[in-house]
Amino acid sequence: MLKDFRPVLGILLRFIIVYLVLLFSYQFYLNHYKEFGLDPFSRTIAEQVSYLQNWVGCPTKLYNDVPQEQVWFYVKNRYVTRMVEGCNAVSVMILFVSFILAFYKGKKTFIFLVLGLAILYIMNVLRIVGLNIVVRDYKEYGKIFHDYIFPAVIYGTVVALWLIWIKFFALKHENS
């Protein structure tokens, strides 16, 4: 009877192992930078958001709040939002990588992972830019965009990528 469930158990075990390894590695990374304020990856995203907002004509500066481990976005002469570690979408990327590797299919797995992570990274930067603009110019909609609209965008992107992976790569027979 266990033989029937072996493929499913293998997928589940791979998912759990990859997820836990990535999660603990990420936590180790965060602990290493705790005394320096916001971690370098999150800071890089904040700088790219600031650059993009300046490029589209939305003057933005960053303010480092080291003790609170955050960076404030100073947009059009007003502090509007703050970047904390949770805004960098790493937890979403860890889930994405764990799921894709659970359905490992050789070299194409890594190609899809790189492309998928690039898409998630870009979507996250655009999500933060959008949130800064909404909060600055349409403050009354800030909470709904922060709590519902933009999380739906980033998680929706993950689900769409998972569905593409399953439909076109993971479950596709090699001979067809």
mmCIF file of C-alpha atoms in Angstrom:
data_model
loop_
_atom_site.group_PDB
_atom_site.id
_atom_site.type_symbol
_atom_site.label_atom_id
_atom_site.label_comp_id
_atom_site.label_asym_id
_atom_site.label_seq_id
_atom_site.Cartn_x
_atom_site.Cartn_y
_atom_site.Cartn_z
ATOM 1 C CA MET A 1 0.000 0.000 0.000
ATOM 2 C CA LEU A 2 2.847 2.410 0.793
ATOM 3 C CA LYS A 3 4.165 1.777 -2.725
ATOM 4 C CA ASP A 4 1.133 3.554 -4.177
ATOM 5 C CA PHE A 5 1.916 6.704 -2.211
ATOM 6 C CA ARG A 6 5.691 6.683 -2.755
ATOM 7 C CA PRO A 7 5.701 9.391 -5.505
ATOM 8 C CA VAL A 8 3.485 11.696 -3.450
ATOM 9 C CA LEU A 9 5.542 11.124 -0.306
ATOM 10 C CA GLY A 10 8.743 11.814 -2.270
ATOM 11 C CA ILE A 11 7.374 15.134 -3.525
ATOM 12 C CA LEU A 12 6.169 16.077 -0.044
ATOM 13 C CA LEU A 13 9.483 15.121 1.566
ATOM 14 C CA ARG A 14 11.481 17.115 -1.010
ATOM 15 C CA PHE A 15 9.237 20.127 -0.439
ATOM 16 C CA ILE A 16 9.639 19.970 3.354
ATOM 17 C CA ILE A 17 13.415 19.450 3.251
ATOM 18 C CA VAL A 18 14.055 22.253 0.742
ATOM 19 C CA TYR A 19 11.681 24.584 2.569
ATOM 20 C CA LEU A 20 13.306 24.006 5.964
ATOM 21 C CA VAL A 21 16.870 24.289 4.620
ATOM 22 C CA LEU A 22 16.057 27.573 2.862
ATOM 23 C CA LEU A 23 14.088 28.916 5.820
ATOM 24 C CA PHE A 24 16.864 28.209 8.341
ATOM 25 C CA SER A 25 19.521 29.537 5.939
ATOM 26 C CA TYR A 26 17.554 32.747 5.502
ATOM 27 C CA GLN A 27 17.091 33.119 9.260
ATOM 28 C CA PHE A 28 20.850 32.637 9.741
ATOM 29 C CA TYR A 29 21.444 35.364 7.125
ATOM 30 C CA LEU A 30 19.040 37.750 8.915
ATOM 31 C CA ASN A 31 20.606 37.091 12.310
ATOM 32 C CA HIS A 32 24.030 37.913 10.885
ATOM 33 C CA TYR A 33 22.895 41.428 9.839
ATOM 34 C CA LYS A 34 20.591 42.204 12.779
ATOM 35 C CA GLU A 35 22.887 44.797 14.382
ATOM 36 C CA PHE A 36 23.395 46.656 11.090
ATOM 37 C CA GLY A 37 19.742 47.548 10.510
ATOM 38 C CA LEU A 38 17.914 46.336 7.453
ATOM 39 C CA ASP A 39 19.600 43.388 5.736
ATOM 40 C CA PRO A 40 21.520 44.043 2.473
ATOM 41 C CA PHE A 41 18.990 42.281 0.226
ATOM 42 C CA SER A 42 16.081 44.341 1.567
ATOM 43 C CA ARG A 43 18.183 47.503 1.379
ATOM 44 C CA THR A 44 18.991 46.770 -2.276
ATOM 45 C CA ILE A 45 15.305 46.452 -3.042
ATOM 46 C CA ALA A 46 14.592 49.754 -1.251
ATOM 47 C CA GLU A 47 17.328 51.453 -3.313
ATOM 48 C CA GLN A 48 15.928 50.038 -6.552
ATOM 49 C CA VAL A 49 12.421 51.182 -5.599
ATOM 50 C CA SER A 50 13.781 54.660 -4.859
ATOM 51 C CA TYR A 51 15.658 54.735 -8.184
ATOM 52 C CA LEU A 52 12.575 53.623 -10.127
ATOM 53 C CA GLN A 53 10.331 56.148 -8.375
ATOM 54 C CA ASN A 54 12.805 58.953 -9.113
ATOM 55 C CA TRP A 55 12.989 57.775 -12.729
ATOM 56 C CA VAL A 56 9.185 58.002 -13.142
ATOM 57 C CA GLY A 57 9.103 61.498 -11.638
ATOM 58 C CA CYS A 58 8.196 60.679 -8.053
ATOM 59 C CA PRO A 59 11.052 62.248 -6.021
ATOM 60 C CA THR A 60 12.139 59.742 -3.376
ATOM 61 C CA LYS A 61 14.837 59.601 -0.733
ATOM 62 C CA LEU A 62 15.601 56.883 1.783
ATOM 63 C CA TYR A 63 16.038 57.308 5.521
ATOM 64 C CA ASN A 64 17.901 54.566 7.406
ATOM 65 C CA ASP A 65 16.384 53.640 10.755
ATOM 66 C CA VAL A 66 19.051 51.191 11.961
ATOM 67 C CA PRO A 67 17.691 50.527 15.496
ATOM 68 C CA GLN A 68 14.272 49.621 14.088
ATOM 69 C CA GLU A 69 15.758 47.607 11.174
ATOM 70 C CA GLN A 70 13.836 49.560 8.545
ATOM 71 C CA VAL A 71 14.231 52.112 5.785
ATOM 72 C CA TRP A 72 11.684 54.892 5.335
ATOM 73 C CA PHE A 73 10.635 56.106 1.899
ATOM 74 C CA TYR A 74 10.566 59.910 1.819
ATOM 75 C CA VAL A 75 8.348 60.546 -1.219
ATOM 76 C CA LYS A 76 7.495 64.032 -2.476
ATOM 77 C CA ASN A 77 8.643 65.605 0.796
ATOM 78 C CA ARG A 78 6.732 63.228 3.083
ATOM 79 C CA TYR A 79 7.522 59.945 4.860
ATOM 80 C CA VAL A 80 4.965 57.582 3.391
ATOM 81 C CA THR A 81 6.018 53.975 3.922
ATOM 82 C CA ARG A 82 8.793 51.929 5.403
ATOM 83 C CA MET A 83 10.678 48.944 4.101
ATOM 84 C CA VAL A 84 11.137 46.130 6.588
ATOM 85 C CA GLU A 85 12.535 42.650 6.039
ATOM 86 C CA GLY A 86 9.088 41.207 5.336
ATOM 87 C CA CYS A 87 8.693 43.451 2.284
ATOM 88 C CA ASN A 88 11.474 41.763 0.333
ATOM 89 C CA ALA A 89 9.315 38.748 -0.692
ATOM 90 C CA VAL A 90 12.018 36.249 0.288
ATOM 91 C CA SER A 91 9.486 34.130 2.176
ATOM 92 C CA VAL A 92 7.357 33.985 -0.978
ATOM 93 C CA MET A 93 10.438 33.090 -3.042
ATOM 94 C CA ILE A 94 11.332 30.305 -0.586
ATOM 95 C CA LEU A 95 7.854 28.806 -1.021
ATOM 96 C CA PHE A 96 8.175 29.110 -4.797
ATOM 97 C CA VAL A 97 11.596 27.419 -4.896
ATOM 98 C CA SER A 98 10.480 24.650 -2.530
ATOM 99 C CA PHE A 99 7.454 23.822 -4.638
ATOM 100 C CA ILE A 100 9.349 23.830 -7.948
ATOM 101 C CA LEU A 101 12.165 21.660 -6.561
ATOM 102 C CA ALA A 102 9.600 19.261 -5.099
ATOM 103 C CA PHE A 103 8.623 18.488 -8.712
ATOM 104 C CA TYR A 104 12.237 18.313 -9.913
ATOM 105 C CA LYS A 105 12.604 17.653 -13.667
ATOM 106 C CA GLY A 106 16.315 18.020 -14.388
ATOM 107 C CA LYS A 107 18.009 21.038 -15.993
ATOM 108 C CA LYS A 108 14.748 22.727 -16.967
ATOM 109 C CA THR A 109 13.909 22.976 -13.247
ATOM 110 C CA PHE A 110 16.780 25.397 -12.666
ATOM 111 C CA ILE A 111 16.017 27.419 -15.795
ATOM 112 C CA PHE A 112 12.406 27.807 -14.658
ATOM 113 C CA LEU A 113 13.566 28.687 -11.126
ATOM 114 C CA VAL A 114 15.839 31.477 -12.341
ATOM 115 C CA LEU A 115 13.173 32.923 -14.638
ATOM 116 C CA GLY A 116 10.482 32.585 -11.976
ATOM 117 C CA LEU A 117 12.596 34.241 -9.289
ATOM 118 C CA ALA A 118 13.402 37.103 -11.665
ATOM 119 C CA ILE A 119 9.683 37.592 -12.349
ATOM 120 C CA LEU A 120 8.879 37.530 -8.618
ATOM 121 C CA TYR A 121 11.680 39.988 -7.877
ATOM 122 C CA ILE A 122 10.457 42.442 -10.528
ATOM 123 C CA MET A 123 6.837 42.061 -9.398
ATOM 124 C CA ASN A 124 7.871 42.777 -5.811
ATOM 125 C CA VAL A 125 9.797 45.938 -6.723
ATOM 126 C CA LEU A 126 6.824 47.145 -8.788
ATOM 127 C CA ARG A 127 4.489 46.246 -5.900
ATOM 128 C CA ILE A 128 6.455 48.453 -3.492
ATOM 129 C CA VAL A 129 6.600 51.310 -6.021
ATOM 130 C CA GLY A 130 2.840 51.026 -6.466
ATOM 131 C CA LEU A 131 2.247 50.993 -2.737
ATOM 132 C CA ASN A 132 4.401 54.091 -2.207
ATOM 133 C CA ILE A 133 2.498 55.974 -4.904
ATOM 134 C CA VAL A 134 -0.900 54.873 -3.591
ATOM 135 C CA VAL A 135 -0.046 55.780 0.005
ATOM 136 C CA ARG A 136 1.425 59.133 -1.010
ATOM 137 C CA ASP A 137 -1.276 60.245 -3.433
ATOM 138 C CA TYR A 138 -4.353 58.249 -2.324
ATOM 139 C CA LYS A 139 -3.819 57.655 1.391
ATOM 140 C CA GLU A 140 -7.405 56.503 1.965
ATOM 141 C CA TYR A 141 -6.722 53.425 -0.214
ATOM 142 C CA GLY A 142 -3.348 52.618 1.382
ATOM 143 C CA LYS A 143 -4.582 49.931 3.768
ATOM 144 C CA ILE A 144 -6.627 48.032 1.205
ATOM 145 C CA PHE A 145 -3.742 48.088 -1.277
ATOM 146 C CA HIS A 146 -1.184 47.049 1.370
ATOM 147 C CA ASP A 147 -3.314 44.333 2.966
ATOM 148 C CA TYR A 148 -5.229 42.902 -0.017
ATOM 149 C CA ILE A 149 -4.472 44.141 -3.534
ATOM 150 C CA PHE A 150 -0.672 43.939 -3.597
ATOM 151 C CA PRO A 151 -0.434 40.652 -1.636
ATOM 152 C CA ALA A 152 -2.922 39.216 -4.151
ATOM 153 C CA VAL A 153 -0.624 40.368 -6.949
ATOM 154 C CA ILE A 154 2.525 38.761 -5.532
ATOM 155 C CA TYR A 155 0.823 35.535 -4.384
ATOM 156 C CA GLY A 156 -1.170 35.407 -7.611
ATOM 157 C CA THR A 157 2.093 35.557 -9.543
ATOM 158 C CA VAL A 158 3.453 32.648 -7.498
ATOM 159 C CA VAL A 159 0.332 30.560 -8.100
ATOM 160 C CA ALA A 160 0.402 31.349 -11.833
ATOM 161 C CA LEU A 161 4.060 30.287 -12.021
ATOM 162 C CA TRP A 162 3.286 27.084 -10.097
ATOM 163 C CA LEU A 163 0.432 26.269 -12.469
ATOM 164 C CA ILE A 164 2.648 26.875 -15.497
ATOM 165 C CA TRP A 165 5.343 24.642 -13.990
ATOM 166 C CA ILE A 166 2.907 21.812 -13.239
ATOM 167 C CA LYS A 167 0.963 21.979 -16.498
ATOM 168 C CA PHE A 168 3.799 22.472 -18.972
ATOM 169 C CA PHE A 169 6.814 20.907 -17.288
ATOM 170 C CA ALA A 170 6.316 18.762 -14.196
ATOM 171 C CA LEU A 171 3.411 16.598 -15.339
ATOM 172 C CA LYS A 172 4.234 16.575 -19.042
ATOM 173 C CA HIS A 173 5.390 13.152 -20.196
ATOM 174 C CA GLU A 174 8.893 13.081 -21.608
ATOM 175 C CA ASN A 175 7.779 11.175 -24.742
ATOM 176 C CA SER A 176 4.887 13.435 -25.705
#
